[in-house]
Amino acid sequence: GFIPIDRDCKTPFENVFAIGDVTSMIVTENMAVPKAGVFAEGEGITVAKNIISKLQSKDASELFDGKGGCYIESGRETASVIEVDMFSQPKPSTSISAQTSENLSSKREFEKERLSKWL
């Protein structure tokens, strides 16, 4: 099974956080946050902020916003952007942009940024 977490990425165990593909963050009765790197990254940032708050003896808790996106290369030197908001109301939302060369340039910059940031 998966480790259940709340939007602050806390598990049912005190002082234990979890992120990524091993977790289950329920959005609606029949939907959970998808198992995708963009969401794991957001959860990781949420956990880091919550650990820092805890170390500084602050009561505030950061909540994962449930937002993420990805690029889809569509050929002919173009790409689209898909954006997801898992916690939008009244239900999760998804949008997809037009296919443009600017989106492909943004995708390539995103790749460079992530590779230099995380590797």
Coordinates of N, CA and C in Angstrom, one line a residue:
G1 N 0.8 -1.2 0.0 CA 0.0 0.0 0.0 C 0.9 1.3 0.0
F2 N 0.2 2.4 0.1 CA 0.8 3.7 0.1 C 0.8 4.3 1.5
I3 N 1.7 5.2 1.7 CA 1.7 5.9 3.0 C 0.7 7.1 2.9
P4 N -0.3 7.1 3.8 CA -1.2 8.2 3.7 C -0.6 9.5 4.3
I5 N -0.8 10.6 3.6 CA -0.3 11.9 4.0 C -1.4 13.0 3.9
D6 N -1.3 14.0 4.7 CA -2.1 15.2 4.6 C -1.4 16.2 3.7
R7 N -2.1 17.4 3.5 CA -1.5 18.4 2.6 C -0.2 19.0 3.2
D8 N 0.1 18.8 4.5 CA 1.4 19.2 5.0 C 2.4 18.1 4.9
C9 N 2.0 17.0 4.2 CA 2.9 15.8 4.0 C 3.3 15.1 5.2
K10 N 2.5 15.3 6.3 CA 2.8 14.5 7.5 C 2.1 13.2 7.4
T11 N 2.7 12.1 8.0 CA 2.1 10.8 8.0 C 1.3 10.7 9.3
P12 N 0.7 9.6 9.6 CA 0.0 9.4 10.8 C 0.9 9.3 12.0
F13 N 2.2 9.3 11.8 CA 3.2 9.2 12.9 C 3.8 10.5 13.2
E14 N 4.0 10.8 14.4 CA 4.5 12.1 14.8 C 5.9 12.3 14.3
N15 N 6.2 13.5 13.7 CA 7.5 13.9 13.2 C 7.9 13.1 12.0
V16 N 7.0 12.5 11.3 CA 7.4 11.7 10.1 C 6.7 12.2 8.9
F17 N 7.4 12.6 7.9 CA 6.9 13.1 6.6 C 7.2 12.1 5.5
A18 N 6.4 12.2 4.5 CA 6.7 11.4 3.3 C 6.3 12.1 2.0
I19 N 6.9 11.8 0.9 CA 6.7 12.5 -0.3 C 6.7 11.5 -1.5
G20 N 6.2 11.9 -2.6 CA 6.4 11.1 -3.8 C 5.5 9.9 -4.0
D21 N 6.1 9.0 -4.8 CA 5.3 7.8 -5.3 C 4.9 6.8 -4.2
V22 N 5.5 6.9 -3.1 CA 5.2 6.0 -2.0 C 4.0 6.5 -1.2
T23 N 3.5 7.7 -1.5 CA 2.4 8.3 -0.7 C 1.1 8.3 -1.4
S24 N 0.0 8.5 -0.6 CA -1.3 8.7 -1.1 C -1.9 10.0 -0.4
M25 N -2.0 11.0 -1.2 CA -2.7 12.3 -0.7 C -4.0 12.4 -1.4
I26 N -5.1 12.2 -0.6 CA -6.4 12.1 -1.1 C -6.9 13.5 -1.5
V27 N -7.5 13.7 -2.7 CA -8.0 14.9 -3.2 C -9.5 14.9 -3.0
T28 N -10.1 13.9 -3.6 CA -11.6 13.7 -3.5 C -11.8 12.2 -3.1
E29 N -13.0 11.9 -3.0 CA -13.4 10.5 -2.6 C -12.7 9.4 -3.5
N30 N -12.6 9.7 -4.8 CA -12.0 8.7 -5.7 C -10.8 9.2 -6.4
M31 N -10.1 10.2 -5.9 CA -8.9 10.8 -6.6 C -7.8 11.1 -5.6
A32 N -6.6 10.8 -6.0 CA -5.4 11.2 -5.2 C -4.5 12.0 -6.1
V33 N -3.5 12.7 -5.4 CA -2.5 13.4 -6.2 C -1.8 12.4 -7.1
P34 N -1.6 12.7 -8.3 CA -0.9 11.8 -9.2 C 0.6 11.5 -8.8
K35 N 1.1 10.4 -9.2 CA 2.4 10.0 -9.0 C 3.3 10.6 -10.1
A36 N 3.7 11.8 -10.0 CA 4.5 12.5 -11.0 C 5.6 13.3 -10.3
G37 N 6.7 13.4 -10.9 CA 7.9 14.2 -10.4 C 7.5 15.6 -9.9
V38 N 6.7 16.3 -10.7 CA 6.4 17.7 -10.4 C 5.7 17.8 -9.1
F39 N 4.8 16.8 -8.8 CA 4.1 16.8 -7.5 C 5.1 16.4 -6.3
A40 N 5.9 15.4 -6.6 CA 6.9 15.0 -5.6 C 7.8 16.2 -5.2
E41 N 8.2 17.0 -6.2 CA 9.1 18.1 -6.0 C 8.4 19.1 -5.1
G42 N 7.1 19.4 -5.4 CA 6.3 20.3 -4.6 C 6.1 19.8 -3.2
E43 N 5.9 18.5 -3.0 CA 5.8 17.9 -1.7 C 7.1 18.0 -0.9
G44 N 8.2 17.8 -1.6 CA 9.5 17.9 -1.0 C 9.8 19.3 -0.5
I45 N 9.4 20.3 -1.2 CA 9.6 21.7 -0.8 C 8.7 22.0 0.4
T46 N 7.5 21.5 0.4 CA 6.6 21.6 1.5 C 7.2 21.0 2.8
V47 N 7.7 19.8 2.7 CA 8.3 19.1 3.8 C 9.5 19.9 4.3
A48 N 10.3 20.4 3.4 CA 11.5 21.2 3.9 C 11.1 22.4 4.7
K49 N 10.1 23.1 4.2 CA 9.6 24.3 4.9 C 9.0 23.9 6.3
N50 N 8.3 22.8 6.3 CA 7.7 22.4 7.6 C 8.8 21.9 8.6
I51 N 9.8 21.3 8.1 CA 10.9 20.9 9.0 C 11.6 22.1 9.5
I52 N 11.9 23.1 8.7 CA 12.5 24.3 9.1 C 11.6 25.0 10.2
S53 N 10.3 25.1 9.9 CA 9.4 25.7 10.9 C 9.5 25.0 12.2
K54 N 9.5 23.7 12.2 CA 9.6 22.9 13.4 C 10.9 23.2 14.2
L55 N 12.0 23.2 13.4 CA 13.3 23.5 14.1 C 13.3 24.9 14.7
Q56 N 12.6 25.8 14.1 CA 12.5 27.2 14.6 C 11.4 27.4 15.6
S57 N 10.8 26.3 16.0 CA 9.7 26.3 17.0 C 8.5 27.1 16.6
K58 N 8.2 27.1 15.3 CA 7.0 27.9 14.8 C 5.9 26.9 14.6
D59 N 4.7 27.4 14.9 CA 3.5 26.5 14.8 C 2.9 26.5 13.4
A60 N 3.2 27.4 12.5 CA 2.7 27.4 11.2 C 3.1 26.2 10.4
S61 N 2.2 25.7 9.6 CA 2.4 24.6 8.8 C 2.2 24.9 7.3
E62 N 3.2 24.6 6.5 CA 3.0 24.8 5.0 C 2.2 23.7 4.5
L63 N 1.3 24.1 3.5 CA 0.4 23.1 2.9 C 0.8 22.9 1.4
F64 N 0.9 21.7 0.9 CA 1.2 21.5 -0.5 C 0.0 22.1 -1.3
D65 N 0.3 22.9 -2.3 CA -0.7 23.5 -3.1 C -1.4 22.7 -4.2
G66 N -0.8 21.5 -4.4 CA -1.4 20.6 -5.4 C -1.3 21.0 -6.9
K67 N -0.4 22.0 -7.1 CA -0.2 22.5 -8.5 C 1.0 21.9 -9.1
G68 N 0.8 21.6 -10.4 CA 1.9 21.0 -11.2 C 1.7 21.2 -12.7
G69 N 2.7 20.9 -13.4 CA 2.5 21.0 -14.8 C 3.6 20.2 -15.6
C70 N 3.4 20.1 -16.9 CA 4.4 19.5 -17.7 C 4.3 20.0 -19.1
Y71 N 5.3 19.7 -19.9 CA 5.3 20.1 -21.3 C 5.1 18.8 -22.1
I72 N 4.5 19.1 -23.3 CA 4.3 18.0 -24.2 C 4.8 18.5 -25.6
E73 N 5.9 17.8 -26.0 CA 6.4 18.2 -27.3 C 5.5 17.7 -28.4
S74 N 5.1 18.5 -29.3 CA 4.1 18.2 -30.3 C 4.6 18.1 -31.7
G75 N 5.9 18.2 -31.9 CA 6.5 18.1 -33.2 C 6.6 19.5 -33.8
R76 N 7.3 19.6 -35.0 CA 7.4 20.8 -35.7 C 8.0 22.0 -34.8
E77 N 8.9 21.6 -33.9 CA 9.5 22.5 -33.0 C 8.5 23.3 -32.1
T78 N 7.5 22.6 -31.7 CA 6.5 23.3 -30.8 C 6.2 22.4 -29.6
A79 N 5.6 23.0 -28.6 CA 5.2 22.2 -27.4 C 4.0 22.9 -26.8
S80 N 3.3 22.1 -26.0 CA 2.1 22.6 -25.2 C 2.5 22.5 -23.7
V81 N 1.8 23.2 -22.9 CA 1.9 23.2 -21.4 C 0.6 22.7 -20.8
I82 N 0.7 21.7 -20.0 CA -0.4 21.2 -19.2 C -0.2 21.7 -17.8
E83 N -1.3 22.3 -17.3 CA -1.2 22.8 -15.9 C -2.4 22.2 -15.1
V84 N -2.1 21.7 -13.9 CA -3.0 21.0 -13.1 C -3.1 21.6 -11.7
D85 N -4.3 21.8 -11.2 CA -4.5 22.3 -9.8 C -5.4 21.2 -9.1
M86 N -4.7 20.4 -8.4 CA -5.5 19.3 -7.7 C -6.5 19.7 -6.7
F87 N -6.2 20.9 -6.1 CA -7.1 21.4 -5.0 C -8.0 22.6 -5.4
S88 N -8.1 22.8 -6.7 CA -9.0 23.9 -7.1 C -10.5 23.5 -6.7
Q89 N -11.3 24.5 -6.5 CA -12.7 24.2 -6.1 C -13.6 24.6 -7.3
P90 N -14.6 23.9 -7.6 CA -15.2 22.8 -6.8 C -14.6 21.5 -7.1
K91 N -13.7 21.4 -8.1 CA -13.0 20.1 -8.4 C -11.7 20.4 -9.0
P92 N -10.8 19.4 -9.0 CA -9.5 19.6 -9.7 C -9.6 20.1 -11.1
S93 N -8.6 21.0 -11.5 CA -8.7 21.5 -12.9 C -7.4 21.2 -13.6
T94 N -7.6 21.1 -15.0 CA -6.5 20.9 -15.9 C -6.7 21.8 -17.1
S95 N -5.6 22.4 -17.5 CA -5.7 23.2 -18.7 C -4.5 22.9 -19.6
I96 N -4.7 23.1 -20.9 CA -3.6 22.8 -21.9 C -3.5 24.0 -22.8
S97 N -2.3 24.5 -23.0 CA -2.0 25.6 -23.8 C -1.9 25.3 -25.3
A98 N -1.8 26.3 -26.1 CA -1.6 26.1 -27.6 C -0.2 25.6 -27.8
Q99 N 0.0 25.0 -28.9 CA 1.3 24.5 -29.3 C 2.1 25.7 -29.9
T100 N 3.2 26.0 -29.2 CA 4.0 27.1 -29.7 C 5.5 26.8 -29.6
S101 N 6.3 27.6 -30.4 CA 7.8 27.4 -30.3 C 8.3 28.0 -29.0
E102 N 7.6 29.0 -28.4 CA 7.9 29.6 -27.1 C 7.8 28.6 -26.0
N103 N 6.8 27.7 -26.1 CA 6.6 26.7 -25.1 C 7.7 25.7 -25.2
L104 N 8.2 25.4 -26.4 CA 9.3 24.4 -26.5 C 10.6 25.0 -25.9
S105 N 10.8 26.3 -26.2 CA 12.0 27.0 -25.5 C 11.9 26.9 -24.0
S106 N 10.7 27.2 -23.5 CA 10.5 27.1 -22.0 C 10.7 25.7 -21.5
K107 N 10.3 24.7 -22.3 CA 10.5 23.3 -21.9 C 12.0 23.0 -21.8
R108 N 12.8 23.5 -22.7 CA 14.2 23.3 -22.7 C 14.9 24.0 -21.6
E109 N 14.4 25.2 -21.3 CA 15.0 25.9 -20.1 C 14.6 25.2 -18.8
F110 N 13.4 24.7 -18.7 CA 12.9 23.9 -17.6 C 13.8 22.7 -17.3
E111 N 14.1 22.0 -18.4 CA 15.0 20.8 -18.3 C 16.4 21.2 -17.8
K112 N 17.0 22.3 -18.3 CA 18.3 22.7 -17.9 C 18.3 23.1 -16.4
E113 N 17.3 23.9 -16.1 CA 17.1 24.3 -14.7 C 17.0 23.1 -13.7
R114 N 16.2 22.2 -14.0 CA 16.0 21.0 -13.1 C 17.3 20.2 -13.0
L115 N 17.9 20.0 -14.2 CA 19.1 19.2 -14.1 C 20.2 19.9 -13.3
S116 N 20.4 21.2 -13.4 CA 21.4 21.9 -12.6 C 21.0 22.0 -11.2
K117 N 19.7 22.1 -10.9 CA 19.2 22.2 -9.5 C 19.3 20.9 -8.7
W118 N 18.9 19.8 -9.3 CA 18.8 18.6 -8.6 C 19.9 17.5 -8.8
L119 N 20.7 17.7 -9.9 CA 21.8 16.7 -10.1 C 23.2 17.3 -10.0

